[in-house]
XYZ file of C-alpha atoms in Angstrom:
715
model
C 72.382 -8.322 -27.865
C 69.680 -7.430 -25.302
C 66.524 -9.518 -25.563
C 62.994 -8.092 -25.742
C 59.796 -10.112 -25.420
C 57.571 -7.404 -26.974
C 56.848 -6.624 -30.588
C 56.617 -2.915 -31.421
C 53.115 -1.657 -32.275
C 53.073 0.768 -35.169
C 50.483 2.602 -37.235
C 51.236 2.592 -40.961
C 51.123 6.056 -42.584
C 48.164 7.034 -44.767
C 49.794 6.152 -48.068
C 48.482 4.443 -51.184
C 51.305 1.880 -51.085
C 50.106 0.751 -47.662
C 46.425 0.720 -48.458
C 46.301 -3.055 -48.164
C 47.986 -3.046 -44.760
C 45.816 -3.364 -41.638
C 44.826 -0.244 -39.760
C 47.042 -1.318 -36.877
C 50.136 -3.442 -37.360
C 52.962 -4.762 -35.245
C 56.556 -4.700 -36.404
C 57.971 -8.153 -35.646
C 61.582 -9.363 -36.089
C 61.792 -12.685 -37.937
C 64.873 -14.831 -38.559
C 64.918 -16.608 -41.920
C 67.460 -18.802 -43.637
C 69.512 -16.584 -45.919
C 72.356 -17.575 -48.275
C 75.655 -18.232 -46.524
C 77.801 -15.093 -46.217
C 74.995 -12.921 -47.576
C 75.639 -10.397 -44.820
C 72.084 -10.799 -43.475
C 72.933 -11.999 -39.992
C 70.189 -10.260 -37.997
C 66.407 -10.719 -37.940
C 64.386 -9.036 -40.691
C 61.397 -6.826 -39.838
C 57.900 -7.721 -41.033
C 54.415 -6.438 -40.247
C 51.870 -8.636 -38.452
C 48.195 -7.885 -37.796
C 48.606 -8.982 -34.150
C 51.446 -9.041 -31.670
C 53.305 -12.344 -32.107
C 55.299 -13.723 -29.177
C 58.965 -14.619 -29.795
C 59.351 -18.200 -30.933
C 56.234 -18.191 -33.121
C 56.681 -19.960 -36.463
C 55.508 -17.904 -39.435
C 55.768 -17.944 -43.207
C 57.088 -14.711 -44.685
C 58.031 -13.438 -48.156
C 61.745 -13.430 -48.934
C 62.530 -12.279 -52.440
C 60.286 -14.293 -54.763
C 59.768 -17.100 -52.247
C 57.682 -17.585 -49.132
C 59.772 -19.244 -46.446
C 59.476 -20.378 -42.860
C 60.748 -17.987 -40.217
C 60.881 -17.692 -36.434
C 59.746 -14.555 -34.607
C 62.770 -13.501 -32.585
C 63.791 -11.396 -29.632
C 65.254 -8.011 -30.512
C 65.318 -4.460 -29.140
C 63.008 -1.821 -30.583
C 63.745 -0.709 -34.141
C 66.771 1.567 -34.349
C 67.170 4.829 -36.265
C 68.275 3.011 -39.433
C 65.200 0.767 -39.589
C 63.058 0.854 -42.700
C 59.774 2.770 -42.406
C 56.735 0.539 -41.994
C 55.463 1.404 -45.461
C 58.428 -0.495 -46.945
C 57.951 -3.615 -44.822
C 56.253 -6.748 -46.116
C 53.459 -8.389 -44.133
C 53.714 -11.819 -42.546
C 52.070 -14.264 -44.965
C 50.898 -16.936 -42.506
C 51.154 -17.940 -38.872
C 51.360 -21.622 -37.926
C 48.550 -21.409 -35.404
C 48.368 -23.985 -32.642
C 52.100 -24.652 -32.553
C 53.560 -23.508 -29.220
C 56.246 -20.818 -29.596
C 59.800 -22.101 -29.393
C 60.861 -21.411 -25.780
C 63.254 -18.703 -24.662
C 65.948 -21.241 -23.694
C 65.816 -22.718 -27.186
C 66.298 -19.288 -28.722
C 69.187 -18.567 -26.371
C 70.814 -21.887 -27.307
C 70.482 -21.163 -31.030
C 71.719 -17.602 -30.564
C 74.755 -18.778 -28.623
C 75.551 -21.479 -31.208
C 75.279 -18.988 -34.074
C 77.582 -16.520 -32.359
C 80.152 -19.008 -31.096
C 80.438 -20.981 -34.338
C 80.310 -17.851 -36.506
C 77.146 -18.628 -38.467
C 74.152 -16.499 -39.391
C 71.365 -16.604 -36.824
C 68.725 -17.524 -39.400
C 70.882 -20.290 -40.867
C 71.338 -21.886 -37.440
C 67.712 -21.476 -36.343
C 66.169 -22.952 -39.501
C 68.797 -25.657 -39.964
C 67.880 -27.321 -36.663
C 64.148 -27.506 -37.461
C 62.741 -30.626 -39.187
C 63.050 -30.262 -42.986
C 59.392 -31.149 -43.521
C 58.256 -28.414 -41.140
C 60.016 -25.841 -43.300
C 57.874 -26.871 -46.289
C 54.419 -26.748 -44.660
C 51.985 -23.912 -45.160
C 49.259 -23.117 -42.628
C 46.710 -25.484 -44.216
C 49.131 -28.416 -44.401
C 50.226 -27.723 -40.842
C 46.614 -27.907 -39.656
C 46.258 -31.428 -41.088
C 49.532 -32.564 -39.497
C 48.441 -31.184 -36.120
C 45.223 -33.231 -36.187
C 47.144 -36.424 -37.013
C 49.567 -35.718 -34.170
C 46.802 -35.387 -31.589
C 45.272 -38.656 -32.789
C 48.632 -40.416 -32.384
C 48.955 -39.047 -28.848
C 45.472 -40.279 -27.951
C 46.336 -43.834 -29.103
C 49.289 -44.205 -26.714
C 49.016 -47.155 -24.317
C 50.645 -46.506 -20.943
C 49.592 -49.799 -19.339
C 52.506 -51.884 -20.695
C 54.633 -53.641 -18.100
C 58.174 -52.392 -17.670
C 61.332 -54.450 -17.328
C 62.734 -55.164 -13.887
C 65.653 -53.106 -12.687
C 68.922 -54.971 -12.061
C 70.597 -54.530 -8.655
C 73.064 -51.677 -8.400
C 76.766 -52.141 -7.846
C 78.353 -50.037 -5.070
C 79.951 -47.812 -7.728
C 76.637 -47.207 -9.467
C 74.984 -46.408 -6.142
C 77.736 -43.911 -5.285
C 77.381 -42.220 -8.670
C 73.620 -41.923 -8.266
C 74.033 -40.519 -4.757
C 76.341 -37.842 -6.162
C 73.847 -37.042 -8.920
C 71.106 -36.616 -6.305
C 73.013 -34.103 -4.182
C 71.302 -30.700 -4.051
C 72.933 -27.504 -5.238
C 73.822 -25.803 -8.490
C 74.297 -28.641 -10.993
C 77.770 -29.022 -12.446
C 78.215 -31.191 -15.506
C 79.161 -34.702 -14.421
C 81.858 -36.711 -16.176
C 80.898 -40.361 -15.644
C 84.220 -42.099 -16.196
C 83.459 -45.797 -16.191
C 85.299 -48.686 -17.734
C 83.587 -50.575 -20.546
C 81.037 -52.883 -18.980
C 80.877 -50.927 -15.709
C 77.159 -50.199 -16.092
C 77.099 -46.553 -17.152
C 73.825 -47.115 -19.036
C 72.117 -48.271 -15.843
C 73.167 -45.026 -14.166
C 71.656 -43.102 -17.080
C 68.395 -45.042 -16.760
C 68.122 -44.649 -12.975
C 68.756 -40.908 -13.194
C 66.276 -40.655 -16.070
C 63.735 -42.441 -13.892
C 64.151 -39.762 -11.238
C 63.571 -36.996 -13.780
C 60.518 -38.721 -15.279
C 58.970 -39.278 -11.854
C 59.373 -35.530 -11.234
C 57.364 -34.817 -14.399
C 60.400 -33.800 -16.453
C 61.675 -34.766 -19.903
C 64.986 -36.482 -20.629
C 67.340 -36.020 -23.583
C 69.737 -38.936 -24.209
C 72.294 -38.580 -26.990
C 74.450 -41.154 -28.767
C 77.186 -40.313 -31.295
C 76.134 -42.506 -34.217
C 72.919 -43.851 -35.662
C 74.141 -47.464 -35.466
C 74.226 -47.217 -31.655
C 70.615 -46.041 -31.492
C 68.695 -49.359 -31.890
C 70.436 -51.129 -28.998
C 69.993 -48.247 -26.551
C 66.471 -47.562 -27.787
C 65.457 -51.174 -27.098
C 66.864 -51.021 -23.584
C 65.224 -47.676 -22.834
C 61.896 -48.858 -24.262
C 61.981 -51.997 -22.100
C 62.689 -49.985 -18.955
C 60.169 -47.221 -19.662
C 57.514 -49.108 -21.610
C 54.789 -46.974 -20.006
C 56.386 -43.746 -21.207
C 56.402 -42.035 -24.582
C 59.850 -42.431 -26.133
C 60.837 -40.921 -29.481
C 64.055 -41.020 -31.478
C 65.584 -38.323 -33.657
C 68.251 -39.226 -36.192
C 68.936 -39.192 -39.926
C 67.585 -42.708 -40.431
C 63.990 -41.556 -39.967
C 61.730 -40.523 -42.817
C 60.909 -36.791 -42.963
C 57.387 -37.503 -41.696
C 58.663 -39.609 -38.769
C 61.217 -37.002 -37.839
C 58.622 -34.217 -37.849
C 56.167 -36.263 -35.781
C 58.808 -37.125 -33.162
C 60.047 -33.533 -33.017
C 56.497 -32.282 -32.478
C 55.929 -34.872 -29.746
C 58.971 -33.490 -27.942
C 58.066 -29.838 -28.527
C 54.488 -30.249 -27.294
C 55.794 -32.064 -24.210
C 54.069 -35.333 -25.121
C 57.361 -37.267 -25.386
C 58.926 -38.108 -22.035
C 62.305 -39.263 -23.331
C 64.085 -38.224 -26.529
C 66.893 -40.414 -27.852
C 68.937 -38.984 -30.698
C 72.196 -38.147 -32.405
C 73.924 -34.760 -32.443
C 71.101 -32.660 -33.962
C 68.823 -33.749 -31.100
C 70.625 -31.263 -28.852
C 68.462 -28.533 -30.440
C 65.147 -30.302 -29.771
C 62.776 -27.958 -27.900
C 61.776 -29.610 -24.616
C 59.476 -27.576 -22.355
C 60.032 -29.833 -19.304
C 63.718 -30.684 -19.708
C 65.175 -32.221 -16.553
C 68.232 -34.246 -17.618
C 70.731 -34.423 -20.501
C 72.874 -37.513 -21.109
C 75.719 -37.576 -23.650
C 76.908 -41.163 -24.057
C 80.414 -41.791 -25.468
C 81.066 -38.081 -25.101
C 84.559 -38.406 -26.554
C 83.282 -39.492 -29.967
C 84.174 -37.121 -32.846
C 80.749 -37.746 -34.416
C 79.311 -35.165 -32.017
C 81.095 -32.495 -34.087
C 79.325 -31.462 -37.286
C 81.838 -31.511 -40.149
C 80.092 -29.321 -42.723
C 77.847 -26.278 -42.735
C 77.466 -24.992 -39.183
C 80.293 -26.945 -37.537
C 78.910 -27.112 -34.015
C 79.825 -29.533 -31.228
C 76.689 -31.171 -29.830
C 78.569 -32.237 -26.691
C 79.621 -28.691 -25.869
C 76.168 -27.324 -26.682
C 74.639 -29.960 -24.391
C 76.753 -28.595 -21.538
C 75.660 -25.039 -22.363
C 72.033 -26.133 -22.595
C 72.242 -27.740 -19.173
C 73.509 -24.403 -17.848
C 70.575 -22.561 -19.443
C 67.953 -24.930 -18.033
C 69.840 -25.477 -14.761
C 69.561 -29.266 -15.121
C 72.198 -31.993 -14.694
C 74.310 -33.034 -17.675
C 75.999 -36.452 -17.641
C 78.944 -36.951 -20.002
C 79.726 -40.661 -20.081
C 82.816 -42.401 -21.449
C 85.473 -44.973 -20.672
C 87.957 -42.764 -22.534
C 86.869 -39.135 -22.039
C 88.038 -36.465 -24.440
C 91.062 -34.659 -23.062
C 89.045 -31.427 -22.984
C 86.420 -33.009 -20.729
C 89.092 -34.713 -18.613
C 90.875 -31.379 -18.193
C 87.619 -29.716 -17.115
C 87.041 -32.516 -14.582
C 90.495 -32.186 -13.027
C 90.489 -30.081 -9.849
C 92.435 -26.843 -9.796
C 95.061 -28.426 -7.542
C 95.846 -30.939 -10.303
C 96.101 -28.338 -13.066
C 92.547 -28.579 -14.382
C 89.621 -26.169 -14.311
C 87.316 -27.991 -11.886
C 84.264 -27.076 -13.991
C 83.019 -30.674 -14.140
C 82.604 -33.222 -11.379
C 84.185 -36.588 -12.101
C 82.424 -39.794 -11.054
C 84.657 -42.863 -11.375
C 83.386 -46.407 -12.021
C 86.535 -48.474 -12.708
C 85.097 -51.949 -12.012
C 82.959 -53.990 -14.380
C 79.527 -55.253 -13.404
C 79.923 -58.719 -11.862
C 83.542 -57.906 -10.939
C 84.733 -59.226 -14.294
C 88.236 -58.301 -15.396
C 89.151 -56.380 -18.496
C 90.812 -58.518 -21.174
C 94.517 -59.193 -20.822
C 96.372 -57.073 -23.379
C 98.978 -58.903 -25.452
C 101.174 -56.712 -27.648
C 102.510 -58.779 -30.537
C 105.840 -57.593 -31.980
C 105.574 -58.070 -35.759
C 109.316 -57.580 -36.203
C 109.836 -60.974 -34.520
C 107.152 -62.795 -36.488
C 108.330 -65.262 -39.182
C 108.727 -63.611 -42.574
C 106.630 -64.961 -45.471
C 108.400 -66.900 -48.207
C 109.497 -65.004 -51.300
C 106.503 -64.349 -53.533
C 103.955 -64.959 -50.766
C 101.875 -62.141 -49.342
C 102.059 -61.383 -45.647
C 99.337 -63.192 -43.664
C 96.676 -60.953 -42.122
C 97.315 -62.258 -38.614
C 100.427 -63.614 -36.944
C 100.634 -67.364 -36.333
C 100.149 -67.024 -32.557
C 97.056 -64.890 -33.016
C 95.513 -67.312 -35.509
C 96.075 -70.129 -33.040
C 94.378 -68.147 -30.273
C 91.352 -67.446 -32.489
C 91.184 -71.131 -33.507
C 91.020 -72.129 -29.835
C 88.100 -69.722 -29.338
C 86.249 -71.182 -32.301
C 86.717 -74.727 -30.964
C 85.345 -73.658 -27.548
C 82.290 -72.059 -29.116
C 83.429 -68.510 -28.244
C 83.560 -65.500 -30.531
C 86.406 -63.255 -31.674
C 86.420 -59.716 -33.031
C 89.074 -58.617 -35.535
C 89.306 -54.847 -35.870
C 90.576 -53.155 -39.022
C 89.486 -49.567 -39.446
C 89.548 -49.574 -43.250
C 86.675 -50.791 -45.406
C 86.846 -52.154 -48.933
C 89.063 -54.912 -50.313
C 92.265 -52.900 -50.735
C 93.031 -49.184 -50.484
C 94.608 -49.109 -53.956
C 95.249 -51.147 -57.108
C 98.742 -50.982 -58.617
C 100.471 -52.030 -61.819
C 103.748 -53.826 -61.119
C 105.239 -52.846 -64.493
C 104.727 -49.095 -64.815
C 103.671 -48.151 -61.277
C 100.130 -46.977 -62.178
C 97.832 -46.663 -59.151
C 94.062 -46.324 -58.942
C 93.959 -42.625 -58.236
C 90.748 -40.620 -58.379
C 90.686 -38.196 -61.326
C 88.665 -35.720 -59.268
C 90.467 -35.937 -55.902
C 93.993 -36.133 -54.575
C 93.224 -39.568 -53.137
C 93.223 -43.213 -54.176
C 90.135 -45.069 -55.269
C 89.487 -48.079 -53.068
C 89.093 -51.501 -54.647
C 85.800 -53.216 -53.730
C 85.977 -56.807 -54.882
C 82.350 -57.709 -54.186
C 81.136 -55.589 -57.126
C 84.509 -55.222 -58.929
C 84.586 -51.440 -58.612
C 87.083 -48.717 -57.838
C 85.347 -46.264 -55.525
C 86.502 -42.906 -54.191
C 85.427 -42.533 -50.573
C 85.711 -38.740 -50.816
C 83.650 -37.776 -53.873
C 81.903 -41.069 -54.600
C 83.265 -41.445 -58.153
C 82.981 -45.129 -59.109
C 84.194 -47.139 -62.109
C 84.516 -50.779 -62.977
C 87.952 -52.295 -62.431
C 89.894 -52.074 -65.710
C 90.837 -55.320 -67.445
C 94.418 -54.080 -67.836
C 96.588 -51.195 -66.719
C 95.247 -48.006 -68.373
C 98.803 -46.744 -68.914
C 100.788 -49.744 -70.178
C 98.247 -52.476 -70.876
C 99.680 -54.910 -68.290
C 96.924 -57.289 -67.184
C 98.611 -58.076 -63.892
C 97.317 -55.253 -61.709
C 97.189 -56.234 -58.056
C 95.635 -54.940 -54.815
C 97.982 -53.238 -52.357
C 97.141 -53.149 -48.682
C 94.165 -54.647 -46.913
C 90.599 -53.620 -46.078
C 87.886 -55.450 -44.157
C 86.595 -57.170 -47.298
C 90.001 -58.683 -48.066
C 90.636 -59.479 -44.400
C 87.408 -61.469 -44.242
C 88.444 -63.416 -47.355
C 91.909 -64.170 -45.990
C 90.571 -65.257 -42.608
C 88.113 -67.604 -44.316
C 91.117 -69.322 -45.938
C 93.159 -69.359 -42.722
C 90.281 -70.565 -40.517
C 88.457 -73.278 -42.490
C 85.135 -74.173 -40.938
C 84.822 -70.941 -38.931
C 81.698 -68.867 -39.499
C 82.747 -65.328 -40.423
C 80.777 -62.107 -40.389
C 81.612 -58.552 -41.351
C 80.203 -55.223 -40.198
C 81.271 -52.020 -41.939
C 79.650 -49.186 -43.873
C 79.526 -51.278 -47.064
C 77.468 -54.192 -45.721
C 75.169 -52.085 -43.497
C 74.110 -49.375 -45.939
C 70.658 -50.894 -46.555
C 67.839 -50.430 -44.072
C 67.784 -53.172 -41.441
C 71.154 -54.636 -42.493
C 72.979 -53.526 -39.349
C 70.291 -54.881 -37.047
C 70.349 -58.218 -38.893
C 74.140 -58.488 -38.656
C 74.147 -57.652 -34.946
C 71.361 -60.133 -34.293
C 73.376 -62.936 -35.907
C 76.363 -62.092 -33.698
C 74.247 -62.032 -30.532
C 72.625 -65.328 -31.531
C 76.017 -67.033 -31.759
C 75.805 -67.563 -35.523
C 79.205 -65.897 -36.084
C 82.531 -67.233 -34.800
C 84.811 -64.438 -36.043
C 83.504 -60.931 -36.628
C 85.517 -58.575 -38.843
C 84.652 -54.911 -38.471
C 85.646 -51.290 -38.484
C 85.194 -48.837 -35.623
C 81.423 -49.329 -36.050
C 81.628 -52.428 -33.817
C 84.248 -51.118 -31.407
C 81.973 -49.059 -29.184
C 78.638 -49.277 -27.465
C 77.743 -52.880 -28.374
C 77.158 -55.483 -25.677
C 78.588 -58.696 -27.174
C 78.307 -61.371 -24.492
C 80.162 -64.204 -26.278
C 83.258 -62.357 -27.506
C 86.376 -63.329 -25.575
C 89.116 -62.161 -27.956
C 89.643 -58.857 -29.754
C 92.478 -58.318 -32.217
C 93.667 -55.005 -33.673
C 95.253 -55.760 -37.050
C 96.837 -52.518 -38.210
C 96.805 -49.891 -35.449
C 100.197 -48.283 -36.112
C 99.079 -45.816 -38.776
C 97.730 -43.351 -36.204
C 100.880 -43.315 -34.067
C 102.767 -40.905 -36.303
C 99.947 -38.896 -37.865
C 100.282 -35.124 -38.148
C 96.994 -34.540 -36.317
C 97.679 -33.849 -32.633
C 94.508 -35.721 -31.638
C 95.477 -38.946 -33.462
C 96.965 -40.678 -30.394
C 93.956 -39.753 -28.249
C 91.544 -41.198 -30.809
C 93.583 -44.352 -31.310
C 93.818 -45.043 -27.579
C 90.062 -44.536 -27.261
C 89.366 -46.855 -30.207
C 91.601 -49.642 -28.895
C 90.326 -49.439 -25.336
C 86.709 -49.326 -26.524
C 87.391 -52.337 -28.760
C 88.986 -54.212 -25.875
C 85.844 -53.556 -23.889
C 83.814 -55.710 -26.294
C 85.567 -58.815 -24.883
C 84.812 -60.540 -21.589
C 81.584 -58.666 -20.843
C 80.111 -61.899 -19.489
C 81.736 -62.462 -16.092
C 81.735 -66.221 -16.713
C 84.284 -65.922 -19.548
C 86.054 -62.728 -18.505
C 88.907 -64.602 -16.868
C 90.450 -65.751 -20.136
C 89.467 -62.869 -22.428
C 92.271 -61.184 -24.365
C 93.054 -58.133 -26.454
C 95.764 -58.713 -29.074
C 97.560 -55.797 -30.727
C 99.753 -56.462 -33.787
C 102.367 -53.717 -33.996
C 105.826 -52.852 -35.265
C 106.278 -50.504 -32.284
C 105.507 -52.552 -29.158
C 107.264 -50.105 -26.797
C 105.236 -47.078 -27.868
C 103.809 -45.283 -24.779
C 100.272 -45.683 -26.134
C 100.503 -49.474 -26.067
C 102.200 -49.445 -22.671
C 99.305 -47.441 -21.227
C 96.835 -49.770 -22.936
C 98.437 -52.808 -21.306
C 97.220 -51.729 -17.868
C 94.200 -49.699 -19.044
C 95.696 -46.657 -17.374
C 93.722 -43.893 -19.052
C 94.625 -41.428 -16.282
C 98.354 -41.833 -16.971
C 97.813 -41.644 -20.729
C 95.788 -38.443 -20.300
C 98.447 -36.973 -18.031
C 101.154 -37.562 -20.655
C 99.024 -36.164 -23.456
C 98.039 -33.067 -21.485
C 101.663 -32.401 -20.622
C 102.628 -32.565 -24.313
C 99.754 -30.289 -25.303
C 100.579 -27.751 -22.622
C 104.166 -27.574 -23.880
C 102.949 -27.191 -27.469
C 100.206 -24.679 -26.632
C 97.424 -26.903 -27.992
C 93.849 -27.467 -26.745
C 92.721 -27.513 -24.014
C 95.450 -24.990 -23.166
C 94.619 -22.873 -26.216
C 91.655 -22.205 -28.461
C 91.810 -22.863 -32.189
C 89.818 -21.917 -35.251
C 90.407 -22.889 -38.848
C 89.662 -20.599 -41.768
C 88.985 -22.910 -44.697
C 88.784 -21.917 -48.358
C 87.836 -23.817 -51.492
C 88.685 -22.675 -54.996
C 88.975 -23.740 -58.593
C 92.751 -23.778 -58.073
C 94.978 -24.181 -55.042
C 96.458 -20.763 -55.797
C 93.012 -19.130 -55.636
C 92.215 -20.746 -52.283
C 95.546 -19.793 -50.717
C 95.425 -16.272 -52.178
C 92.160 -15.673 -50.343
C 93.652 -16.936 -47.079
C 96.811 -14.845 -47.446
C 94.759 -11.727 -48.115
C 92.407 -12.607 -45.251
C 95.329 -12.770 -42.831
C 96.758 -9.457 -44.043
C 93.453 -7.588 -43.772
C 92.729 -8.610 -40.178
C 96.233 -8.514 -38.767
C 95.423 -5.334 -36.852
C 92.458 -7.038 -35.165
C 94.631 -9.934 -34.020
C 96.962 -8.028 -31.735
C 99.204 -10.061 -29.467
C 96.485 -12.416 -28.216
C 95.744 -14.065 -31.587
C 98.186 -15.767 -33.924
C 97.533 -16.533 -37.587
C 99.576 -19.301 -39.220
C 100.469 -19.420 -42.931
C 97.870 -21.126 -45.160
C 98.531 -24.704 -46.268
C 96.663 -27.281 -48.359
C 94.373 -29.630 -46.452
C 95.553 -33.264 -46.042
C 93.311 -34.232 -48.986
C 93.678 -31.021 -50.909
C 91.445 -31.773 -53.931
C 87.947 -33.263 -53.623
C 85.490 -33.385 -56.537
C 87.782 -31.069 -58.573
C 87.721 -28.434 -55.840
C 91.009 -27.358 -54.294
C 91.032 -26.864 -50.528
C 93.321 -24.919 -48.212
C 93.212 -23.861 -44.579
C 94.728 -21.351 -42.172
C 94.947 -22.006 -38.450
C 94.106 -19.265 -35.959
C 95.260 -19.716 -32.367
C 94.819 -17.884 -29.094
C 95.511 -18.808 -25.459
C 92.242 -17.059 -24.560
C 88.895 -18.260 -25.878
C 87.282 -14.841 -25.456
C 90.055 -13.105 -27.408
C 89.624 -15.581 -30.275
C 85.861 -15.053 -30.341
C 86.227 -11.270 -30.417
C 88.735 -11.520 -33.233
C 86.519 -13.814 -35.324
C 83.485 -11.578 -34.807
C 85.443 -8.532 -35.978
C 87.019 -10.381 -38.911
C 83.783 -11.794 -40.348
C 82.648 -8.586 -42.040
C 86.139 -8.027 -43.486
C 86.301 -11.554 -44.908
C 82.778 -11.267 -46.284
C 83.664 -8.182 -48.337
C 86.966 -9.717 -49.416
C 85.303 -12.954 -50.569
C 83.087 -11.058 -53.016
C 86.205 -9.763 -54.789
C 88.017 -13.130 -54.784
C 85.119 -14.977 -56.390
C 86.204 -13.485 -59.720
C 89.622 -15.077 -59.320
C 88.432 -18.593 -58.496
C 87.271 -18.646 -54.862
C 84.241 -20.946 -54.496
C 83.428 -20.835 -50.787
C 84.965 -20.202 -47.384
C 84.039 -21.028 -43.793
C 85.264 -20.699 -40.224
C 85.587 -23.882 -38.159
C 85.729 -23.091 -34.436
C 87.312 -25.778 -32.230
C 88.285 -27.964 -35.204
C 88.773 -31.661 -34.562
C 91.607 -32.065 -37.047
C 94.341 -29.761 -38.306
């Protein structure tokens, strides 16, 4: 759609219905948040007493409500536009707030088009929730408080000293400083190689040039550690964070600091990619491979991919950092001669700071471990591994035991009749949490007390099956008497400040053995850990999801990187992997930390199978009161748009999702594939209007909602 920076001046006709309108009005296009699949995908026209520049925030009437809207770019009104006499006037303008810049509007417009969402939904979704509720009077009070906060800033605080650079870090920074059109940089550095220092040095360059910096992390639990390091380095600069852990007032204040240009550095999670920054000079995406950068509901955008697009819009460098890059990013960083696209420039940092070695990987074959006696449960760790952890405890070193499953046990079972603790609202098991004696569904949240006896047969001997972090901690306490144990997972860190307290105890040496999920496997700088053990990593080896092996390799290598980060103990640090499949190629690649070879094998398999990055995928998802209703919509959707597909787009038969019922809603999905990204986008754009009309008819037969997921992470 062509962009226009000018509103259209109009003169309302001399009509009684327009008597209250000003003598001279301007027709302005405004995007507002409309109901999903309402068909209102374009800006709506309103009348304003003055010409309003695009990006201005206004409050406008929509039905019986007055809502926040953004004045948008659009060509002059077409022949089908409503006459001015039928247009409603703008209710209020948020005066004093700078218009959202053109690059921000282009980013939002691109995201809405690419991810097949309404423009108004995308534009309003990325604004702070509290801003959407303010009228002009309330906004005026907030603006005064903001300016007072800016005036109180103290820029005389001393900053932390910079550590010396390694040769690899210096080479990477030299490459980042080279003139020319900036390509995205893939900073491929092993865990502990000092990628964060490269981020900080490059940020320093941007700040000295009077620019702003956007640094992104995948999860909120990684924010405090990086924020503390950034604050120490740039104590004389204004630094703000943007993530879901902030109160609405804090989030609005920090967003405004960035938008006004008062904040020099913005640190945030995925939604921070939409933060308006008038002086943007650098974008950093740490742990770029992490799936948390992909929104999993509503507008399912990828913040990593949008960061790359935003760097292109602003013509600023983008650094994607990871020890285990996503295969899509790795493919884009491969030169054309090696079968890649050459769109990114790869900067390699294979050595750790201080020349410390990565932990020695020991793959433990469980098939050769002694079998437990009849009637005894299998121990959580093999005898050799327990001995190795005991040695660490006696030397005053720390160990990390990784089990990516929280709770006490994934299911309770009756040995007499076979009853299991299924969720009545989902096609999933309820997890047993021993600490509060509850059965909890991790999909819909349904929670009940553990029954005294089997609900089906009355047997009182119902037992846990399987193992979660809660049970693993209990078993290790029995196997390692005298050892100080700690646990970090979503259950023990749900209260404010709990995660920081747990991490502080680990850093202070108050924990000998730390049990945790993937929360502790990435981004944390544990200096005393010398042993990492993966308890049950085999489940992902044979999963139906084609990305399962990639994610598991990344998780294990990131977990291994928590050990031996202090060069003084790196020589005897180890990574133990308990497995029934010791010869699996994933573990063989992990032994020598050969990510390049692992990526080469995975890319070869994906090319043969026609999977990303050699093809583009979208998933049409449907939810209904019955599975038949959901699949009927998908079958009809495929039939109606078959002519649009042609030979370049393939539609697969609909199937239930892996967890097909959640909160009494049945879910199904249909995969759409094309070897050409542009062909897939054209098809989806043409199909949207067809599916919208079809959905209205299917609602009578049980369809609840439907959505398109472009570039899905799981199939």
